[in-house]
PDB file of C-alpha atoms in Angstrom:
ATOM      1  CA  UNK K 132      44.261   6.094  -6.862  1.00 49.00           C
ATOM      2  CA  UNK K 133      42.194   4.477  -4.770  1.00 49.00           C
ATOM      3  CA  UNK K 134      38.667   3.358  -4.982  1.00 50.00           C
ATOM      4  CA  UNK K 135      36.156   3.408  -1.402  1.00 47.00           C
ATOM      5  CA  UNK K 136      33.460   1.279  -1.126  1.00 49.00           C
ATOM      6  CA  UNK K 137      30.021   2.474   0.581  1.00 46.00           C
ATOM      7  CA  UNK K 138      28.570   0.969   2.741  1.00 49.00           C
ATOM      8  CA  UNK K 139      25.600  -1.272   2.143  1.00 50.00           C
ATOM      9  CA  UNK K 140      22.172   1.270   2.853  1.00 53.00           C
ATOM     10  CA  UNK K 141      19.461  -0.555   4.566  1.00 53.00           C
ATOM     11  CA  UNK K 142      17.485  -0.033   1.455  1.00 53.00           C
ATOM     12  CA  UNK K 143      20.181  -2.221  -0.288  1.00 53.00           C
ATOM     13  CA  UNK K 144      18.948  -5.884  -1.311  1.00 51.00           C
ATOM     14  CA  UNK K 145      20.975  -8.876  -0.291  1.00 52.00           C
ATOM     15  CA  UNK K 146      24.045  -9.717  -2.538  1.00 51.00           C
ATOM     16  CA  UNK K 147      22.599 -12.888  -3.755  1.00 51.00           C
ATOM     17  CA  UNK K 148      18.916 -11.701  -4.569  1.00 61.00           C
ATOM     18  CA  UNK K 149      17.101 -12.399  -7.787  1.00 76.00           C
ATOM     19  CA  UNK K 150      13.434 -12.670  -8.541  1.00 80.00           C
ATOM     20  CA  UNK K 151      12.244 -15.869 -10.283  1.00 83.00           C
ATOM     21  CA  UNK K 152       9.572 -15.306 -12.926  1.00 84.00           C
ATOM     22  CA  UNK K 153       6.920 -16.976  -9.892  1.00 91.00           C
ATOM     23  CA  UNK K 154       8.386 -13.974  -7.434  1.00 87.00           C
ATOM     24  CA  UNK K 155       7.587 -11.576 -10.408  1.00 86.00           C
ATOM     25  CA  UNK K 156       4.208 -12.579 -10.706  1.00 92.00           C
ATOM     26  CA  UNK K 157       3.702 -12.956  -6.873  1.00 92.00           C
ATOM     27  CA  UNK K 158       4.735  -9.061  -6.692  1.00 91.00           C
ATOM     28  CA  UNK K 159       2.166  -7.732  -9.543  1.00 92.00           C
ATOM     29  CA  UNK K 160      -0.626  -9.722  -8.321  1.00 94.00           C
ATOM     30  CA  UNK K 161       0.164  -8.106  -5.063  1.00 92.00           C
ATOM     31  CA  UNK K 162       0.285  -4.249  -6.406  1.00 93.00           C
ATOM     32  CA  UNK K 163      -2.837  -5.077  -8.148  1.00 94.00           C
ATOM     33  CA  UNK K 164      -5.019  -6.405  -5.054  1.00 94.00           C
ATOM     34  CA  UNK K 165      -3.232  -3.587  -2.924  1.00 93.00           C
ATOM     35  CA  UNK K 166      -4.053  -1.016  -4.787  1.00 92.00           C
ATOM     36  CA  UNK K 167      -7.663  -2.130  -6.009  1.00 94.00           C
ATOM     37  CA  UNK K 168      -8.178  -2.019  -2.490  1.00 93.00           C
ATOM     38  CA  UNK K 169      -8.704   1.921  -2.729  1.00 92.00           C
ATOM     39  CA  UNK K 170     -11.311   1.748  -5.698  1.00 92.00           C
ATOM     40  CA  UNK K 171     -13.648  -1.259  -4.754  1.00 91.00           C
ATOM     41  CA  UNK K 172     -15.975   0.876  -2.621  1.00 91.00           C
ATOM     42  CA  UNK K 173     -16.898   3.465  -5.951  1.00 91.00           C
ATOM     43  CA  UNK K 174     -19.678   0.968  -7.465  1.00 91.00           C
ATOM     44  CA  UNK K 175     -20.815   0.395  -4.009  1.00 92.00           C
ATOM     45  CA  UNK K 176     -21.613   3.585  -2.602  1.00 92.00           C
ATOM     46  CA  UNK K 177     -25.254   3.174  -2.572  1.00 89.00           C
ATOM     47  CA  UNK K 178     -25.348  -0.046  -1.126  1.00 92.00           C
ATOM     48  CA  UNK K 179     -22.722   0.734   1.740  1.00 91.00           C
ATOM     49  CA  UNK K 180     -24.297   4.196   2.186  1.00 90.00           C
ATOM     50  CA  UNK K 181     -27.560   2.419   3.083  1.00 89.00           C
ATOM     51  CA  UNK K 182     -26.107   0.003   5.017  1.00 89.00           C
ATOM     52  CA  UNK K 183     -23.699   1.804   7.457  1.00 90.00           C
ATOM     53  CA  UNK K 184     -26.446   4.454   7.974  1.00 89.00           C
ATOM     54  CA  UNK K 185     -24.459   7.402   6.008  1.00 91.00           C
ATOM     55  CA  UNK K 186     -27.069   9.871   4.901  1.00 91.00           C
ATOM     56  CA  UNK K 187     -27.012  10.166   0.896  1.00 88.00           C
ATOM     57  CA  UNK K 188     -25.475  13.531   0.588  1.00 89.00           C
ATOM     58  CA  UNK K 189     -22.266  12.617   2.608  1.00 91.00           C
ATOM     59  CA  UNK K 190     -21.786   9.026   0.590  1.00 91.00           C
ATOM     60  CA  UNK K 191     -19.137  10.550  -1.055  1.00 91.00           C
ATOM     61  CA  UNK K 192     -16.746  10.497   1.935  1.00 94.00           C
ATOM     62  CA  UNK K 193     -16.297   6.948   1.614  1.00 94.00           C
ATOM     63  CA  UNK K 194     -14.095   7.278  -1.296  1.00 94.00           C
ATOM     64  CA  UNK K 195     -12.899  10.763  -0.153  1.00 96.00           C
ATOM     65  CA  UNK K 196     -11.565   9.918   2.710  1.00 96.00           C
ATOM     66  CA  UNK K 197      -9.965   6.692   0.761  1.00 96.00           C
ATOM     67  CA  UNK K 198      -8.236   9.036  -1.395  1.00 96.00           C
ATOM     68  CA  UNK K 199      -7.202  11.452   1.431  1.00 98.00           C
ATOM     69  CA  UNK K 200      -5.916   8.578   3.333  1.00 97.00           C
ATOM     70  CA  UNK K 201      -3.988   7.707   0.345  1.00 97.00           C
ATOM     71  CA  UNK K 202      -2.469  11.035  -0.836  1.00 97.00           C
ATOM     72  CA  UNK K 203      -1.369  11.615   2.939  1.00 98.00           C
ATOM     73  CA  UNK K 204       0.253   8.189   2.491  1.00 96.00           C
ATOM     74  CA  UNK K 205       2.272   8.901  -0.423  1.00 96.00           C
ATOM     75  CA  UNK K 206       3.292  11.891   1.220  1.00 97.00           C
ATOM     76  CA  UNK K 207       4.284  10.628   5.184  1.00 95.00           C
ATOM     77  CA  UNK K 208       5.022   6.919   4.083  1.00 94.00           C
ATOM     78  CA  UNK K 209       6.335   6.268   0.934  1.00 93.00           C
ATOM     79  CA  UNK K 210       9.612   8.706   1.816  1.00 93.00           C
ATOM     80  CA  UNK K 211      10.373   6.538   4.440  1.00 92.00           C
ATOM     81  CA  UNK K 212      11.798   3.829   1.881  1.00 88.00           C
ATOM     82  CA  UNK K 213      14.520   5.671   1.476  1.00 88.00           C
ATOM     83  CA  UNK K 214      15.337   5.750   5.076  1.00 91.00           C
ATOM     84  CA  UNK K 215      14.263   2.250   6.317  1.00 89.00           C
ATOM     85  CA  UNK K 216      14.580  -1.501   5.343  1.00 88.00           C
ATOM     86  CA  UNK K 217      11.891  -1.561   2.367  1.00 87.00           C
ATOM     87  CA  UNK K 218      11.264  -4.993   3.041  1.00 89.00           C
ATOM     88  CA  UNK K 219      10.077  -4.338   6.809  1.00 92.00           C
ATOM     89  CA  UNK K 220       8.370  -1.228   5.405  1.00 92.00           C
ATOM     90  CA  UNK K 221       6.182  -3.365   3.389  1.00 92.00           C
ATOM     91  CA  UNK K 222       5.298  -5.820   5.819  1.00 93.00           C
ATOM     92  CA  UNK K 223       4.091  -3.319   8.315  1.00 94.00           C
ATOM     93  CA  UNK K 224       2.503  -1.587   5.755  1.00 92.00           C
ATOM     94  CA  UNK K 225       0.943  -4.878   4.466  1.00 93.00           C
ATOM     95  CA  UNK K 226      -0.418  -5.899   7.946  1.00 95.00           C
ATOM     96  CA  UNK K 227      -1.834  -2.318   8.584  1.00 95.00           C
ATOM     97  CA  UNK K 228      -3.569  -2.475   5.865  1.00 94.00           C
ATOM     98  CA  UNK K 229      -4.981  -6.036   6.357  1.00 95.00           C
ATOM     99  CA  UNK K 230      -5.752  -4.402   9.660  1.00 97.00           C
ATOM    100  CA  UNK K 231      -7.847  -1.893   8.778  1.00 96.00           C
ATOM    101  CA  UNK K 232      -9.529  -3.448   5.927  1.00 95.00           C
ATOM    102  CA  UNK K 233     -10.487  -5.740   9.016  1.00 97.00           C
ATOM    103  CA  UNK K 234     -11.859  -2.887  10.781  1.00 97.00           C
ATOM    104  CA  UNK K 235     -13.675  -1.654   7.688  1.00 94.00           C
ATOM    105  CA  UNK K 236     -15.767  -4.994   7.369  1.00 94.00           C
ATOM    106  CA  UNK K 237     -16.724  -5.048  11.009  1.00 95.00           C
ATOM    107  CA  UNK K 238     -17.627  -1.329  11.485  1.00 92.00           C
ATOM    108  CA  UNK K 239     -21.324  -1.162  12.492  1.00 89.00           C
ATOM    109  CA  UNK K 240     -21.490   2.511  12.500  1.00 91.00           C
ATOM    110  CA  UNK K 241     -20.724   5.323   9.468  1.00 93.00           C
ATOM    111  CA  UNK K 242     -17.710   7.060  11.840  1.00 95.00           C
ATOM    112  CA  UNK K 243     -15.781   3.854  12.070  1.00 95.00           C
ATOM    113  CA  UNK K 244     -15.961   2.949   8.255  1.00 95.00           C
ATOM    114  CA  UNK K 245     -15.157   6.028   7.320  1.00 96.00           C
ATOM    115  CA  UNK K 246     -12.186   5.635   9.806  1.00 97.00           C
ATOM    116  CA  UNK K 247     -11.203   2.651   8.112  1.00 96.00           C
ATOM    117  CA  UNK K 248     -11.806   3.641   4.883  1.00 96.00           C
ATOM    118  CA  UNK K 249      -8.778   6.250   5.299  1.00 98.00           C
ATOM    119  CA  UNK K 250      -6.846   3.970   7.014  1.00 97.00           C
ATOM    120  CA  UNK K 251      -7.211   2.201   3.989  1.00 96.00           C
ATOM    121  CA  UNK K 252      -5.723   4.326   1.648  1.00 96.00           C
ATOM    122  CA  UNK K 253      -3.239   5.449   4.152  1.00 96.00           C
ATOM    123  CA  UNK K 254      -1.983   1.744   3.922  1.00 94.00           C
ATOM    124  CA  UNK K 255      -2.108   1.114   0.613  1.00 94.00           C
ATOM    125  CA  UNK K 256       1.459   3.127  -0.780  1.00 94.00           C
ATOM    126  CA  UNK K 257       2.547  -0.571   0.407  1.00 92.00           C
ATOM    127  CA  UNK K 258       2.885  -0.969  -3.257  1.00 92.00           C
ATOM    128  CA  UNK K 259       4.575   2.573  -4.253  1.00 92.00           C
ATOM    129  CA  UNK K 260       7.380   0.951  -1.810  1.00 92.00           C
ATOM    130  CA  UNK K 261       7.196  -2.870  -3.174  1.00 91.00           C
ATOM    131  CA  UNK K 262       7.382  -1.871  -7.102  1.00 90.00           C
ATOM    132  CA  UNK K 263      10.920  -0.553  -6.329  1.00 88.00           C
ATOM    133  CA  UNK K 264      11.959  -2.573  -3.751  1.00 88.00           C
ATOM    134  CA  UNK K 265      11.265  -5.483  -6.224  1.00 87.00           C
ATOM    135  CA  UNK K 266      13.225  -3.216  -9.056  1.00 85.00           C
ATOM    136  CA  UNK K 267      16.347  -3.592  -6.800  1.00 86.00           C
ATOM    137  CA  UNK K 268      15.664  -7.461  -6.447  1.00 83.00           C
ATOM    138  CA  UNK K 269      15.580  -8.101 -10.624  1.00 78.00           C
ATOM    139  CA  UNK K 270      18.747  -8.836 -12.603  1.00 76.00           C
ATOM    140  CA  UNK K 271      20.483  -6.084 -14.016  1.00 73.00           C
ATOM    141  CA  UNK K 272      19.243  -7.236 -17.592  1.00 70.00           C
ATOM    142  CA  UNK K 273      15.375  -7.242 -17.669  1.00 66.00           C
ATOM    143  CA  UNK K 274      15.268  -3.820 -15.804  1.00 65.00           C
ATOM    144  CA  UNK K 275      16.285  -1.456 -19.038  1.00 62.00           C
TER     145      UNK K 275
END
């Protein structure tokens, strides 16, 4: 009988990887700021509406269109882990994201922060793909 080895996906950390306690708190703080990212906006509606120009009845786009961005995300983006290298996956995700929330704090005009806005939440699965890509990174014995 003899036993086959697969091949190494390009999901598939590196041999030698472990995450250090530091690494593990480096990742949460990361999910956390990522994904708070798509609910800072809600307790500033008023003042954003007001300033971008958005008429009072259509406020609730801003946080809409966050949402939208990031349902389409989880549906278009987060699949690809499985297909690509997670770890260049989250860097482009990462920079897109830092992209767009660059866009969002420039925009003069309501159509380009709402464009931002759902680029945004497009962006921000970044952390539906680092949560497991950091799974695969932990020791066997902490992951239960």
């Amino acid at each position: 009988m003899s036993a086959s080895l697969a091949p190494p996906s390009a999901t598939a950390p590196p041999a030698d990887a472990n995450l250090s306690p530091r690494q593990v708190l480096m990742v949460a703080i990361a999910c956390g700021v990522i994904v708070a990212n798509l609910y800072f906006a809600q307790p500033l509606i008023g003042l954003i509406q007001g300033d971008i120009h958005l008429p009072p009845a259509a406020a609730g786009f801003i946080v809409t269109l966050t949402q939208i961005g990031y349902g389409l995300g989880l549906l278009l983006i987060v699949p690809l882990g499985d297909l690509l290298e997670n770890r260049r996956l989250i860097i482009t995700a990462l920079l897109s994201s830092l992209l767009a929330l660059l866009a969002l704090a420039s925009s003069q005009d309501a159509s380009s922060f709402l464009a931002a806005a759902f680029l945004i939440g497009l962006t921000c699965v970044s952390a539906q793909v680092l949560v497991p890509y950091a799974a695969q990174l932990a020791p066997a014995w902490p992951r239960g």
